[in-house]
mmCIF file of C-alpha atoms in Angstrom:
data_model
loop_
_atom_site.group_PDB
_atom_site.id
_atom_site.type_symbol
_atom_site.label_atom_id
_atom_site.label_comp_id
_atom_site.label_asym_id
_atom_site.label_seq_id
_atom_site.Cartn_x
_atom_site.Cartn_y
_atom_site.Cartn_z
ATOM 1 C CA UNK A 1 0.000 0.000 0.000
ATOM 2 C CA UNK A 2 1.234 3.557 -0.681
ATOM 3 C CA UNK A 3 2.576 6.201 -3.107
ATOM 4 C CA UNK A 4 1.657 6.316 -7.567
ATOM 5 C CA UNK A 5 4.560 5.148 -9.405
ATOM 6 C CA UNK A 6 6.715 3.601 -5.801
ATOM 7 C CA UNK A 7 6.789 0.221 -7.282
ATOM 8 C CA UNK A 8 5.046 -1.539 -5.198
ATOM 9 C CA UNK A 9 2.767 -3.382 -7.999
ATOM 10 C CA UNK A 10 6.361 -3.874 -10.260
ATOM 11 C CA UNK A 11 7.348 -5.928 -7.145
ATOM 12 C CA UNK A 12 3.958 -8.406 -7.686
ATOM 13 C CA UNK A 13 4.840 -8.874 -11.732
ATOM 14 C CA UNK A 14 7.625 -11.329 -10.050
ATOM 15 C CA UNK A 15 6.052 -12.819 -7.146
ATOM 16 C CA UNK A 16 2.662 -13.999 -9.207
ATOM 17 C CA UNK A 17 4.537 -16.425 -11.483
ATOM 18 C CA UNK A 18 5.683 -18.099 -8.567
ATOM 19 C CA UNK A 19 2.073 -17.782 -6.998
ATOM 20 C CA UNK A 20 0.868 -19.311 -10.199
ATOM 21 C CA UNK A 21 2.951 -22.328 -10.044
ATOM 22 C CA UNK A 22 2.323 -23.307 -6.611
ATOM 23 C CA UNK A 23 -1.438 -23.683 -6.994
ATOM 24 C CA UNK A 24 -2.728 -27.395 -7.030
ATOM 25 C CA UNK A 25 -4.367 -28.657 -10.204
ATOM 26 C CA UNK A 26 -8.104 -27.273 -9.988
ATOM 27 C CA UNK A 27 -7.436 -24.522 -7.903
ATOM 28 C CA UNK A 28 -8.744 -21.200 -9.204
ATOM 29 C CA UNK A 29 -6.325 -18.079 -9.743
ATOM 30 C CA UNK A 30 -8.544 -14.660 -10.034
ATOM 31 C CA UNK A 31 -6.762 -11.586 -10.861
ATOM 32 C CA UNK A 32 -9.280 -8.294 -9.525
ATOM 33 C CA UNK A 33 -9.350 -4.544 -10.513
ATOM 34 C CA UNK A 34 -11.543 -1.584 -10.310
ATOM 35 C CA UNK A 35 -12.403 -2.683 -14.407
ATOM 36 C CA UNK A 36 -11.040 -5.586 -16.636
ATOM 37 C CA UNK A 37 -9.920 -3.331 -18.855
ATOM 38 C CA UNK A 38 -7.580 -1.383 -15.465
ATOM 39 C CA UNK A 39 -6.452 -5.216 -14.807
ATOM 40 C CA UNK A 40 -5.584 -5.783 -17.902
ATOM 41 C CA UNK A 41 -3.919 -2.492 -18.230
ATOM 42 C CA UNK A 42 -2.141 -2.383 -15.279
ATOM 43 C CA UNK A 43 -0.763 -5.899 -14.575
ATOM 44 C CA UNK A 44 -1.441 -8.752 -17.510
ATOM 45 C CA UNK A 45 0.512 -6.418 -20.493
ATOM 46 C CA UNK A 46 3.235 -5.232 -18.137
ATOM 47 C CA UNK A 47 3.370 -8.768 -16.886
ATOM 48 C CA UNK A 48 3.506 -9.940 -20.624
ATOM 49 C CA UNK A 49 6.581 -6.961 -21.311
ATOM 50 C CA UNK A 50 8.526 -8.518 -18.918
ATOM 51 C CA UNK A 51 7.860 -12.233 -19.149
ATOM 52 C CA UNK A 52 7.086 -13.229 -23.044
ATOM 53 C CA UNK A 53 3.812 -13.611 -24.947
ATOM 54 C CA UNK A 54 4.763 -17.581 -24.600
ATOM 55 C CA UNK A 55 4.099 -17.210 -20.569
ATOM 56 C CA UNK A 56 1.820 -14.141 -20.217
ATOM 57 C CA UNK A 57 -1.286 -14.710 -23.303
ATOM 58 C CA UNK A 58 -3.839 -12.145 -24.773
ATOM 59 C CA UNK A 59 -7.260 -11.200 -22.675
ATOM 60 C CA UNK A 60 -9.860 -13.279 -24.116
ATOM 61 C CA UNK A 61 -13.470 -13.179 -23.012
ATOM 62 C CA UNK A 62 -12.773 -12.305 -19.766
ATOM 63 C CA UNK A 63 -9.742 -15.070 -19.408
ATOM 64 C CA UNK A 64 -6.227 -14.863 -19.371
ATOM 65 C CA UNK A 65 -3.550 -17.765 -19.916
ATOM 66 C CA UNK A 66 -0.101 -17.002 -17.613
ATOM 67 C CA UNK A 67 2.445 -19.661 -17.004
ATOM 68 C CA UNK A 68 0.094 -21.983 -17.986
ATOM 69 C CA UNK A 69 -2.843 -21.040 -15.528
ATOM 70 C CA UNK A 70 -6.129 -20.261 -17.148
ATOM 71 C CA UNK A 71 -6.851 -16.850 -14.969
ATOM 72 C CA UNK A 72 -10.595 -14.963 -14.419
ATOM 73 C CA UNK A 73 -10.641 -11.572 -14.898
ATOM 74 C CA UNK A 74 -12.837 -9.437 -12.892
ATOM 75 C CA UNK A 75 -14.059 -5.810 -12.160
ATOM 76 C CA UNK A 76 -15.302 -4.685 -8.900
ATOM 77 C CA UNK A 77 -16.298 -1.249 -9.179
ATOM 78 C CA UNK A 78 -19.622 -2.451 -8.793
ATOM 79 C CA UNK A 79 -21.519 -5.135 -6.498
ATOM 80 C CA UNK A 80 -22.443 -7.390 -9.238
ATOM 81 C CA UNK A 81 -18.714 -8.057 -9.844
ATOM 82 C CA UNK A 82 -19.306 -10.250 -6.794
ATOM 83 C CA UNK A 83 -22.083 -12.196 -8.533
ATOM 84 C CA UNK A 84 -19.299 -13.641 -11.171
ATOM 85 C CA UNK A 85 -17.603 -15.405 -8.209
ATOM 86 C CA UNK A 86 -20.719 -17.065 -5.762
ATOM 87 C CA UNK A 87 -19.754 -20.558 -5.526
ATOM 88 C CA UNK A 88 -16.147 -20.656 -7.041
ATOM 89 C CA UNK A 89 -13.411 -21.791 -4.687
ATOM 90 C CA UNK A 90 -10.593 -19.465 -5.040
ATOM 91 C CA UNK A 91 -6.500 -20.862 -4.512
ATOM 92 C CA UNK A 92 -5.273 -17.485 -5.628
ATOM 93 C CA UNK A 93 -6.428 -13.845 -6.224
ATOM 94 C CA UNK A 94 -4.783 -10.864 -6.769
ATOM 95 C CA UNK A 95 -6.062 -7.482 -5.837
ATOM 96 C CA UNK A 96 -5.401 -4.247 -8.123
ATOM 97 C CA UNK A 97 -6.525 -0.633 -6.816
ATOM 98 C CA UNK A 98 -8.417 -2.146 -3.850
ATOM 99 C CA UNK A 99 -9.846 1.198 -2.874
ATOM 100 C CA UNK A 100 -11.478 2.041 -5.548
ATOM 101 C CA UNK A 101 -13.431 -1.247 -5.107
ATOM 102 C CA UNK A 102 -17.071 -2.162 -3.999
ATOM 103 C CA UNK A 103 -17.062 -3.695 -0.438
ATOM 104 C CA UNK A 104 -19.162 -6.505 -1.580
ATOM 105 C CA UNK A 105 -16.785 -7.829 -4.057
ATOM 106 C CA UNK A 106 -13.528 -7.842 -1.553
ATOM 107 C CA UNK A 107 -15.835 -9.547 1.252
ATOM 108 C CA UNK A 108 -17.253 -12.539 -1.263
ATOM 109 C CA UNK A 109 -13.408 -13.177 -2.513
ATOM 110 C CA UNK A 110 -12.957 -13.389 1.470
ATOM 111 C CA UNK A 111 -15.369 -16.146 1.320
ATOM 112 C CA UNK A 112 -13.934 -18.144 -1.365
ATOM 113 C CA UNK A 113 -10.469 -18.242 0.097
ATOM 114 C CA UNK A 114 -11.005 -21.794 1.439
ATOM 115 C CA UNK A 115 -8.120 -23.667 0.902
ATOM 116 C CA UNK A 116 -5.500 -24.045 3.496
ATOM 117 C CA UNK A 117 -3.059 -22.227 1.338
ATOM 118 C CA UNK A 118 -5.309 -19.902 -0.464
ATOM 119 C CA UNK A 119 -3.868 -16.540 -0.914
ATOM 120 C CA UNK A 120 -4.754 -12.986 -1.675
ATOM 121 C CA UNK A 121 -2.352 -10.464 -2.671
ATOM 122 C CA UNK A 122 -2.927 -6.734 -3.753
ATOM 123 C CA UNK A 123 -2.152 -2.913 -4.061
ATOM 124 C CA UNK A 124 -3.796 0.013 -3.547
ATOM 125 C CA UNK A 125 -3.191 3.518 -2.598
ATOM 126 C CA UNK A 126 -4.456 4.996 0.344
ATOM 127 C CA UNK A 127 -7.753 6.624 0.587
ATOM 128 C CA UNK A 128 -9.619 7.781 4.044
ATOM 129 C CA UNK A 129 -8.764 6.931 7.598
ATOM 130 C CA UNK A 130 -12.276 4.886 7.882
ATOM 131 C CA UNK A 131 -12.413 3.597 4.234
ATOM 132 C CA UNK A 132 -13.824 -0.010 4.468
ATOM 133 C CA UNK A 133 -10.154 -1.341 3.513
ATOM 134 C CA UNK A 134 -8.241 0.587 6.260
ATOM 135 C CA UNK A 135 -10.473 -1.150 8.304
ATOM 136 C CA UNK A 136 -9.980 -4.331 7.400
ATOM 137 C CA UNK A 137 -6.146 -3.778 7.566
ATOM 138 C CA UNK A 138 -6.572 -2.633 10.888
ATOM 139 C CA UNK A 139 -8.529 -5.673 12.015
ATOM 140 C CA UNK A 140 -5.747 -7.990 13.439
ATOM 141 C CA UNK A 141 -6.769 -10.143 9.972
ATOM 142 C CA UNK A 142 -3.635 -13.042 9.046
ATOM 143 C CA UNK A 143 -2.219 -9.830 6.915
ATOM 144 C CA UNK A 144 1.208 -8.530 6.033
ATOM 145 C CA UNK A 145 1.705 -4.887 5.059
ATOM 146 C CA UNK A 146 4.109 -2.902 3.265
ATOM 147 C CA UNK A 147 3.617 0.485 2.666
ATOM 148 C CA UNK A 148 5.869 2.698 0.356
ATOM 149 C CA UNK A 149 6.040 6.714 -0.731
ATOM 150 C CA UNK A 150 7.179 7.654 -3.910
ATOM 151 C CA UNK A 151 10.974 8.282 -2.591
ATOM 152 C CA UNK A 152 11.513 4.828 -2.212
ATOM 153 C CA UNK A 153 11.362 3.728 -5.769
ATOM 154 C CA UNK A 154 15.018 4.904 -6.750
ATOM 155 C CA UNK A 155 14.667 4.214 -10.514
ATOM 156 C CA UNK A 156 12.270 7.421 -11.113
ATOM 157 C CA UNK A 157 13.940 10.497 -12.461
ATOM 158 C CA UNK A 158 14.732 13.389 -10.191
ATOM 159 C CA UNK A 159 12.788 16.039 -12.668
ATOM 160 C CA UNK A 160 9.669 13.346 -12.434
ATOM 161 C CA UNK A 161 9.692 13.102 -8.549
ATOM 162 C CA UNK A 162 9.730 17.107 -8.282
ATOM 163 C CA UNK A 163 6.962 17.681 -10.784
ATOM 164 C CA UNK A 164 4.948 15.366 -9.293
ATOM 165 C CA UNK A 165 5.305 16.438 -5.930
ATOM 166 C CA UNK A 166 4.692 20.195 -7.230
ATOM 167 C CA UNK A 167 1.378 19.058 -8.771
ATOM 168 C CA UNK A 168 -0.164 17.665 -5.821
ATOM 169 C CA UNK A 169 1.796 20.518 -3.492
ATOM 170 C CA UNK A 170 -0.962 21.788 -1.026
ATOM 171 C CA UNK A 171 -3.742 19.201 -1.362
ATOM 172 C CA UNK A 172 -4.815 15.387 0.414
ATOM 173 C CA UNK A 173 -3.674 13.853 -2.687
ATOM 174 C CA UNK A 174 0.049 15.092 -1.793
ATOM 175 C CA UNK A 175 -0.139 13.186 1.642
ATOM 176 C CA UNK A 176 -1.741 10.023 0.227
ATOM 177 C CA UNK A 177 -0.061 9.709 -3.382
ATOM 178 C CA UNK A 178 3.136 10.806 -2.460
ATOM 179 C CA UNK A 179 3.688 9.957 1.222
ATOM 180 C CA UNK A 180 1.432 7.294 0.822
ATOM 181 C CA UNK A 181 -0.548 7.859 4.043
ATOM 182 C CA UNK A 182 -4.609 7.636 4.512
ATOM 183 C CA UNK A 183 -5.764 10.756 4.783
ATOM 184 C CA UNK A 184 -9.258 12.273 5.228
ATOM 185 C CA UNK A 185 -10.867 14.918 2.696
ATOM 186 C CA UNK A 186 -11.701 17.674 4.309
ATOM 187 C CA UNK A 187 -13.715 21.199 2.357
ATOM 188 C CA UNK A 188 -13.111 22.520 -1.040
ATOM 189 C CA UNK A 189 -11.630 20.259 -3.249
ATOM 190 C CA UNK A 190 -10.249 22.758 -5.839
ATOM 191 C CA UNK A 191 -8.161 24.799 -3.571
ATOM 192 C CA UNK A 192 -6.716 26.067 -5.854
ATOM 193 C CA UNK A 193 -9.266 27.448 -8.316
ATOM 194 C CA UNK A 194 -11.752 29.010 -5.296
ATOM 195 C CA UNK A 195 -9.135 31.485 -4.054
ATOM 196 C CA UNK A 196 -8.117 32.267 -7.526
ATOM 197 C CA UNK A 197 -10.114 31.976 -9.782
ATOM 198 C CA UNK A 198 -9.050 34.615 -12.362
ATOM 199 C CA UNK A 199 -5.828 32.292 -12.886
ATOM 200 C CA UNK A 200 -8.272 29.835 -15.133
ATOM 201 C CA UNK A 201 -11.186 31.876 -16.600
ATOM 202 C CA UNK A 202 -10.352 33.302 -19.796
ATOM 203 C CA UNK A 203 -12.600 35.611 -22.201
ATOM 204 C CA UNK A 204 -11.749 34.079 -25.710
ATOM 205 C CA UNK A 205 -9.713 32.155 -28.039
ATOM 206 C CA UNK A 206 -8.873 32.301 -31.399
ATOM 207 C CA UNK A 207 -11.211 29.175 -32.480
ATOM 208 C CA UNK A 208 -8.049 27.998 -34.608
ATOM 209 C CA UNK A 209 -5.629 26.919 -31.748
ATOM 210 C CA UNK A 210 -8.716 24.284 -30.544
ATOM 211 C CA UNK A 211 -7.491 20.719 -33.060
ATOM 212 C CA UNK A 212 -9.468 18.623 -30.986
ATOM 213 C CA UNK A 213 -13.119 18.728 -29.262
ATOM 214 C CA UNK A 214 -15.510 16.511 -26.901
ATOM 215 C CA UNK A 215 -18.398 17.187 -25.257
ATOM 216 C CA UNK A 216 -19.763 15.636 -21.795
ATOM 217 C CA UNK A 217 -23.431 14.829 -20.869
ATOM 218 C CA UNK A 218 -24.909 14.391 -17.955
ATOM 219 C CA UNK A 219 -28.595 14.003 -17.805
ATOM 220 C CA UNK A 220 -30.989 15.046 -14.965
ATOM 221 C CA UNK A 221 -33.395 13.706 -12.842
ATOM 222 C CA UNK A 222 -34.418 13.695 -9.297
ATOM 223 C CA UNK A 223 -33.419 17.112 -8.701
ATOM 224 C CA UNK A 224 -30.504 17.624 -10.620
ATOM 225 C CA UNK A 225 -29.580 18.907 -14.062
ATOM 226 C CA UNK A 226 -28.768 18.216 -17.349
ATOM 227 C CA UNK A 227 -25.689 19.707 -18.363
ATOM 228 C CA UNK A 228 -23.377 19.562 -21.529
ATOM 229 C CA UNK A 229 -19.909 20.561 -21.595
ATOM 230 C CA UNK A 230 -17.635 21.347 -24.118
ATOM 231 C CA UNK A 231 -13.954 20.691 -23.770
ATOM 232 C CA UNK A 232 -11.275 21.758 -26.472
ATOM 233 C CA UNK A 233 -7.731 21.166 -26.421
ATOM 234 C CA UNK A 234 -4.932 22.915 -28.046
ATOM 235 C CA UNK A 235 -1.823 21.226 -29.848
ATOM 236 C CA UNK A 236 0.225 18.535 -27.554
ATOM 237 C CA UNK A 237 -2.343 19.189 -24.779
ATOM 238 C CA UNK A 238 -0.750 21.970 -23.479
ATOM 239 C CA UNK A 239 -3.904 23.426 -22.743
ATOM 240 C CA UNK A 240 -7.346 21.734 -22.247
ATOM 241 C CA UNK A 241 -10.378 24.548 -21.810
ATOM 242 C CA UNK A 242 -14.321 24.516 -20.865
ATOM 243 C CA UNK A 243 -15.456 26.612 -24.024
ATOM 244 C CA UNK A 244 -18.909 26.339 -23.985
ATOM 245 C CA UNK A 245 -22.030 24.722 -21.529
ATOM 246 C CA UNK A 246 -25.748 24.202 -21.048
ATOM 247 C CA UNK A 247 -27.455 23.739 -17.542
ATOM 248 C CA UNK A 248 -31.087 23.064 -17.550
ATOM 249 C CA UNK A 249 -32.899 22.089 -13.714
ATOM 250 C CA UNK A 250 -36.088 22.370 -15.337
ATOM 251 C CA UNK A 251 -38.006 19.674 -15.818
ATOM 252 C CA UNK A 252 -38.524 18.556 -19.915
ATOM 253 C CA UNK A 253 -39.701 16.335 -22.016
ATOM 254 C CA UNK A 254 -36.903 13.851 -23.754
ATOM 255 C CA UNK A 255 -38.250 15.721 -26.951
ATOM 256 C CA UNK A 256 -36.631 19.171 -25.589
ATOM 257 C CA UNK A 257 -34.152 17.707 -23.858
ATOM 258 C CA UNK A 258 -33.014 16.594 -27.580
ATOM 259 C CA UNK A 259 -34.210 20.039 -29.494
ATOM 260 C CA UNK A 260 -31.691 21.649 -26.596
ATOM 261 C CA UNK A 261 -28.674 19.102 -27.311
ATOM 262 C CA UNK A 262 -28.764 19.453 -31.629
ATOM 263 C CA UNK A 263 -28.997 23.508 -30.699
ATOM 264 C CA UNK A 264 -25.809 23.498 -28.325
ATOM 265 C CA UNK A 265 -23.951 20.588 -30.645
ATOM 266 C CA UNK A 266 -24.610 22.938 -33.750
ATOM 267 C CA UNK A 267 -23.567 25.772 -32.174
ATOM 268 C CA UNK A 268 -20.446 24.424 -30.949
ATOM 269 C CA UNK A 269 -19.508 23.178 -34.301
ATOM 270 C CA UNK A 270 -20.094 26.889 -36.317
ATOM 271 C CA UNK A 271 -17.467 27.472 -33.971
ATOM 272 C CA UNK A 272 -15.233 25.069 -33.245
ATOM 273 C CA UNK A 273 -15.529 22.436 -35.742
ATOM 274 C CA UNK A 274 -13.332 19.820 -34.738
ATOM 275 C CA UNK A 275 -15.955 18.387 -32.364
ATOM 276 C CA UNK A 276 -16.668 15.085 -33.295
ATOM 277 C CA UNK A 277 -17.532 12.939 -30.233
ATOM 278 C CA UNK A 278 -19.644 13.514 -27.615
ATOM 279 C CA UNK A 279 -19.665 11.086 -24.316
ATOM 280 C CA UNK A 280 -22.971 10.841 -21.914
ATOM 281 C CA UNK A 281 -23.794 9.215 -18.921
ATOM 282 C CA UNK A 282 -23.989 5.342 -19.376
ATOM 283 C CA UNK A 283 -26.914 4.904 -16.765
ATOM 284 C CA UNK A 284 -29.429 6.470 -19.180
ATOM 285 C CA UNK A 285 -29.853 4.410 -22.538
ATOM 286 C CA UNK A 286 -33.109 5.351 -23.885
ATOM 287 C CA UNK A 287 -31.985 9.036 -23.456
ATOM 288 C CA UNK A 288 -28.626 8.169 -25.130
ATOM 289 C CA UNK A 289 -30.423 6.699 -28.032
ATOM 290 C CA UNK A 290 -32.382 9.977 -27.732
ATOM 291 C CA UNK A 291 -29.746 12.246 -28.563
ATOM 292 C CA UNK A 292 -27.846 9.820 -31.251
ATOM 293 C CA UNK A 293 -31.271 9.706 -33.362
ATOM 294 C CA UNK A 294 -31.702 13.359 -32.979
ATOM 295 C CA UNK A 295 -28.205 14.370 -34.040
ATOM 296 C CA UNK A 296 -28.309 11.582 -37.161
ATOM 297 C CA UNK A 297 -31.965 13.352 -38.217
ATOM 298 C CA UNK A 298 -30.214 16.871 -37.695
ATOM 299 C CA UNK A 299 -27.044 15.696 -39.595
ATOM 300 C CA UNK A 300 -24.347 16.412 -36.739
ATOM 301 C CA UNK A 301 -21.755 14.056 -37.655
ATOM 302 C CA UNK A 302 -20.843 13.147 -34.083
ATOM 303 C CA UNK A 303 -20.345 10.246 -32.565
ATOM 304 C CA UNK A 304 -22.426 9.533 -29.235
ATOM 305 C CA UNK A 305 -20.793 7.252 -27.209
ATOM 306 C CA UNK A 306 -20.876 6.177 -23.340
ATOM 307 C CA UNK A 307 -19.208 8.139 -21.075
ATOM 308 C CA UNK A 308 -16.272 5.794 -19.056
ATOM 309 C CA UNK A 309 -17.679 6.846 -15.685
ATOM 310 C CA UNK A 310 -14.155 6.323 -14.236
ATOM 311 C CA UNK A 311 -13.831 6.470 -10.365
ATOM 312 C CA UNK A 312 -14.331 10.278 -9.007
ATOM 313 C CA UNK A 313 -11.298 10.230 -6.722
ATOM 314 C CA UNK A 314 -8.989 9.751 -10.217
ATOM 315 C CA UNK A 315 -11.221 12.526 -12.100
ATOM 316 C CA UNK A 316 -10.691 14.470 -8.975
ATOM 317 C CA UNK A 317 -7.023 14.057 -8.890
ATOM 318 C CA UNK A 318 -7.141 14.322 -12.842
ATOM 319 C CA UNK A 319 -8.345 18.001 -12.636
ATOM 320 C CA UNK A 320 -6.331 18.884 -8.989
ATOM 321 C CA UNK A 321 -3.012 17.854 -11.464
ATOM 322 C CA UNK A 322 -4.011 19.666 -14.488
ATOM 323 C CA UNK A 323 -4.515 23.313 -12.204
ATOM 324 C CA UNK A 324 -1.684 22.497 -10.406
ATOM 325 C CA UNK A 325 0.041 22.214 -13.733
ATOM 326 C CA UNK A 326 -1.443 25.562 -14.854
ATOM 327 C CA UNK A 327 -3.286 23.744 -18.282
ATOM 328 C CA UNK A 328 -6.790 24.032 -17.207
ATOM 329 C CA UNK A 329 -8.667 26.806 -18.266
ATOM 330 C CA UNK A 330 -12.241 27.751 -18.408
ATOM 331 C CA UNK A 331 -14.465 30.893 -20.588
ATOM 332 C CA UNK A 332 -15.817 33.370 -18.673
ATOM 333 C CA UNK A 333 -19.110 32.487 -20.045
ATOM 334 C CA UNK A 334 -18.864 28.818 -18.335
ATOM 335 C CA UNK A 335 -20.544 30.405 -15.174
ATOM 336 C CA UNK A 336 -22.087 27.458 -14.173
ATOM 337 C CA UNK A 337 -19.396 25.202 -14.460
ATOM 338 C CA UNK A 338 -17.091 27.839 -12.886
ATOM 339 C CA UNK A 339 -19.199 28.033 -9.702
ATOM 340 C CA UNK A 340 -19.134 24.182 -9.876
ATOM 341 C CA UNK A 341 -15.321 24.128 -9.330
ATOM 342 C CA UNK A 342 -15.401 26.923 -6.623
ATOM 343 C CA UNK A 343 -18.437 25.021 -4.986
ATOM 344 C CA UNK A 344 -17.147 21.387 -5.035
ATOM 345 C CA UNK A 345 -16.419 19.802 -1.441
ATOM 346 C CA UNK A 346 -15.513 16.475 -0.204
ATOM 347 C CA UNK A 347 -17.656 14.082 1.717
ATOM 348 C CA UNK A 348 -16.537 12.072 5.114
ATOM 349 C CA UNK A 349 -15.197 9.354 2.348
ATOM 350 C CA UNK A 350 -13.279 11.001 0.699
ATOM 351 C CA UNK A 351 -15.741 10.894 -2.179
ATOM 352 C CA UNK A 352 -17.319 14.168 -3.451
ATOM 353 C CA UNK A 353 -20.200 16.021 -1.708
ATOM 354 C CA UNK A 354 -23.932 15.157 -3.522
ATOM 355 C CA UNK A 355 -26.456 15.960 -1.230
ATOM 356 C CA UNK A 356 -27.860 18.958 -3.691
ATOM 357 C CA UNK A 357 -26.074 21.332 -2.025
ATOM 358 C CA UNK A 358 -23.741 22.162 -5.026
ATOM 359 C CA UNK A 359 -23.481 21.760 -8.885
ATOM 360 C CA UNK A 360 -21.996 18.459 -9.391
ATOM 361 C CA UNK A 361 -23.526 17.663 -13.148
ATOM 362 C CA UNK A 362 -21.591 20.295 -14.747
ATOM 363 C CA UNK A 363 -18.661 18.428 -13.080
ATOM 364 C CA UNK A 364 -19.566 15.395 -14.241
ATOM 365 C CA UNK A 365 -20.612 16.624 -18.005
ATOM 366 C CA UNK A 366 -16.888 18.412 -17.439
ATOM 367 C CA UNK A 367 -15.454 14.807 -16.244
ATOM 368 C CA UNK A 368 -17.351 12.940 -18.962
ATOM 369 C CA UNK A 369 -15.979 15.277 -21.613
ATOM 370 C CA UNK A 370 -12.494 14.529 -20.419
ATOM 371 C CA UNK A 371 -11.954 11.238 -18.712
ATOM 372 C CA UNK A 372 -10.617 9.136 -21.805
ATOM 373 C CA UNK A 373 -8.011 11.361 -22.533
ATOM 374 C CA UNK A 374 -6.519 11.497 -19.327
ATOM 375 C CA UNK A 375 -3.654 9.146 -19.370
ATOM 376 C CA UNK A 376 -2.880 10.728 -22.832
ATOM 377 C CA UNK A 377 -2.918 14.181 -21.433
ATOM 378 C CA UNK A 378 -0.804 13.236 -18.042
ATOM 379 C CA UNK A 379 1.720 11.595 -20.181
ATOM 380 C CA UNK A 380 2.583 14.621 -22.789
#
């Protein structure tokens, strides 16, 4: 448990073969992440750099074959990730991001660890004191713990160290991601943009610098709002700016809800037209089809698509790095979406604050817009 990049999951690409090997003949292995895909990404194709396609195979269906070990695959952001394991006896599992797990996933794995031998192993970074995992860790469970901060992986460059401890310089995310400790959330999340705000808003941009455009949906319901954001980006990511939005708490009918959506998406093309994808909230599928009919009849040439929904804690951290980085920006016209940021508070988990009290659909239409460019936008 600890710090990003302190090798602590580089340590488990050469302790899992050996895992592997030792299991009996009909034991199961089950490798766990917060997605397949995040599993996949994070330890099969680094596993399969190191050791050899001949050892480490391709995902398939769900399956992986390493060191001769057919492996499940499974994600447990949500409960139903639990369902894939109810009745399976379980020799070996390994863990990836373990806080960013549902409870109910870790605590049926629990259950089928019956073998005298069975083991779990896993990573995670730290999250809140009384996250569900700290407790467990805590519990006087048959557990051994090693906990690292980024210093003591000695293979990172110096210049990498000190711009990622500038980035998270002055929030949580510096005491858990780079000392590694479990630390509670406390008030504004974006620090940084509520006492100055004038560093990010901007009033224009020459429409020519944006090459690239998405836009994020969130849809309302229940109280909240529907909201559309549009995010442009300017050569090599240097910058990555709000340009335009659309908040509606009103109630509507799907009808206006769609007359509303080909209106902003036209809009934002006269202007900047390099928008070609648009990414909305996966929980609503009849209002996704909604909005892909009505921008085929209208003759949009987007492409709707579901948003990733990745876990808030990394879109928080996404957009804390970003600021932090001075490459977020926002148009003065964005007023919504500006007071979002300013507004925008953690919970007692850690989590973000959604009790109606603030704006957190611009957020997510801002998050949605974003999310599946992140790694590419860290990285340059």
């Amino acid at each position: 448990m600890g710090a990003v990049r302190s090798g602590k999951t580089y340590l488990d690409y050469f302790r899992i073969p050996i895992r592997l090997r030792a299991l009996g003949k009909n034991e199961n292995a089950v490798f766990i992440g917060n997605t397949v895909k995040s599993v996949e990404r994070n330890i099969i194709s680094p596993m399969r750099d190191i050791w050899g396609t001949g050892l480490v195979g391709r995902v398939r269906g769900g399956m992986v074959e390493m060191f001769g070990r057919q492996c499940i695959l499974i994600g447990a952001d949500r409960c139903d990730g639990a369902e894939k394991i109810q009745g399976m006896s379980i020799g070996y599992a390994y863990g990836d991001e373990i806080t960013t797990w549902n409870e109910d996933v870790f605590r049926m794995i629990q259950s089928r660890l019956d073998k005298s031998d069975s083991v779990f192993d896993g990573s995670c970074n730290p999250g809140a004191p009384n996250h569900w995992f700290k407790v467990f860790l805590d519990s006087g469970a048959d557990i051994h713990l090693t906990e690292f901060c980024l210093d003591d992986n000695p293979t990172l460059p110096d210049s990498f160290v000190k711009q990622l401890k500038a980035e998270y310089a002055g929030t949580v995310y510096y005491d858990r991601f780079i000392l590694g400790k479990w630390r509670s959330c406390d008030g504004v999340i974006y620090r940084a943009f509520a006492d100055k705000p004038d560093d990010f808003i901007i009033h224009g941009i020459d429409p020519k610098e944006i090459i690239m455009a998405d836009v994020g949906v969130d849809f309302g319901g229940n109280g909240s709002a529907h909201a559309f954001n549009l995010t442009g980006y300017t050569a090599g990511y240097r910058k990555i700016i709000t340009l335009d939005e659309y908040y509606c708490k009103k109630i509507i009918s799907p009808a206006q809800l769609e007359n509303d959506f080909v209106e902003f998406i036209s809009r934002c093309r006269r202007k900047y037209p390099r928008l070609y994808d648009v990414y909305c909230d996966s929980a609503e599928q009849v209002l996704i089809r909604g909005l892909k009919n009505a921008a085929d009849r209208a003759g949009l040439r987007v492409a709707v698509h579901n948003a990733a929904k990745k876990n808030i804690a990394d879109r928080i951290a996404f957009y804390t790095a970003i600021m932090a980085q001075g490459r977020y920006f926002i148009m003065d016209g964005c007023s919504h979406t500006i007071d979002a940021f300013m507004a925008a508070e953690y919970d007692s988990s850690g989590g973000r604050k959604d009790d109606g009290t603030s704006n957190i659909d611009s957020l997510d239409a801002q998050e949605y817009s974003t999310e599946h460019r992140m790694n590419d936008i860290l990285d340059s």
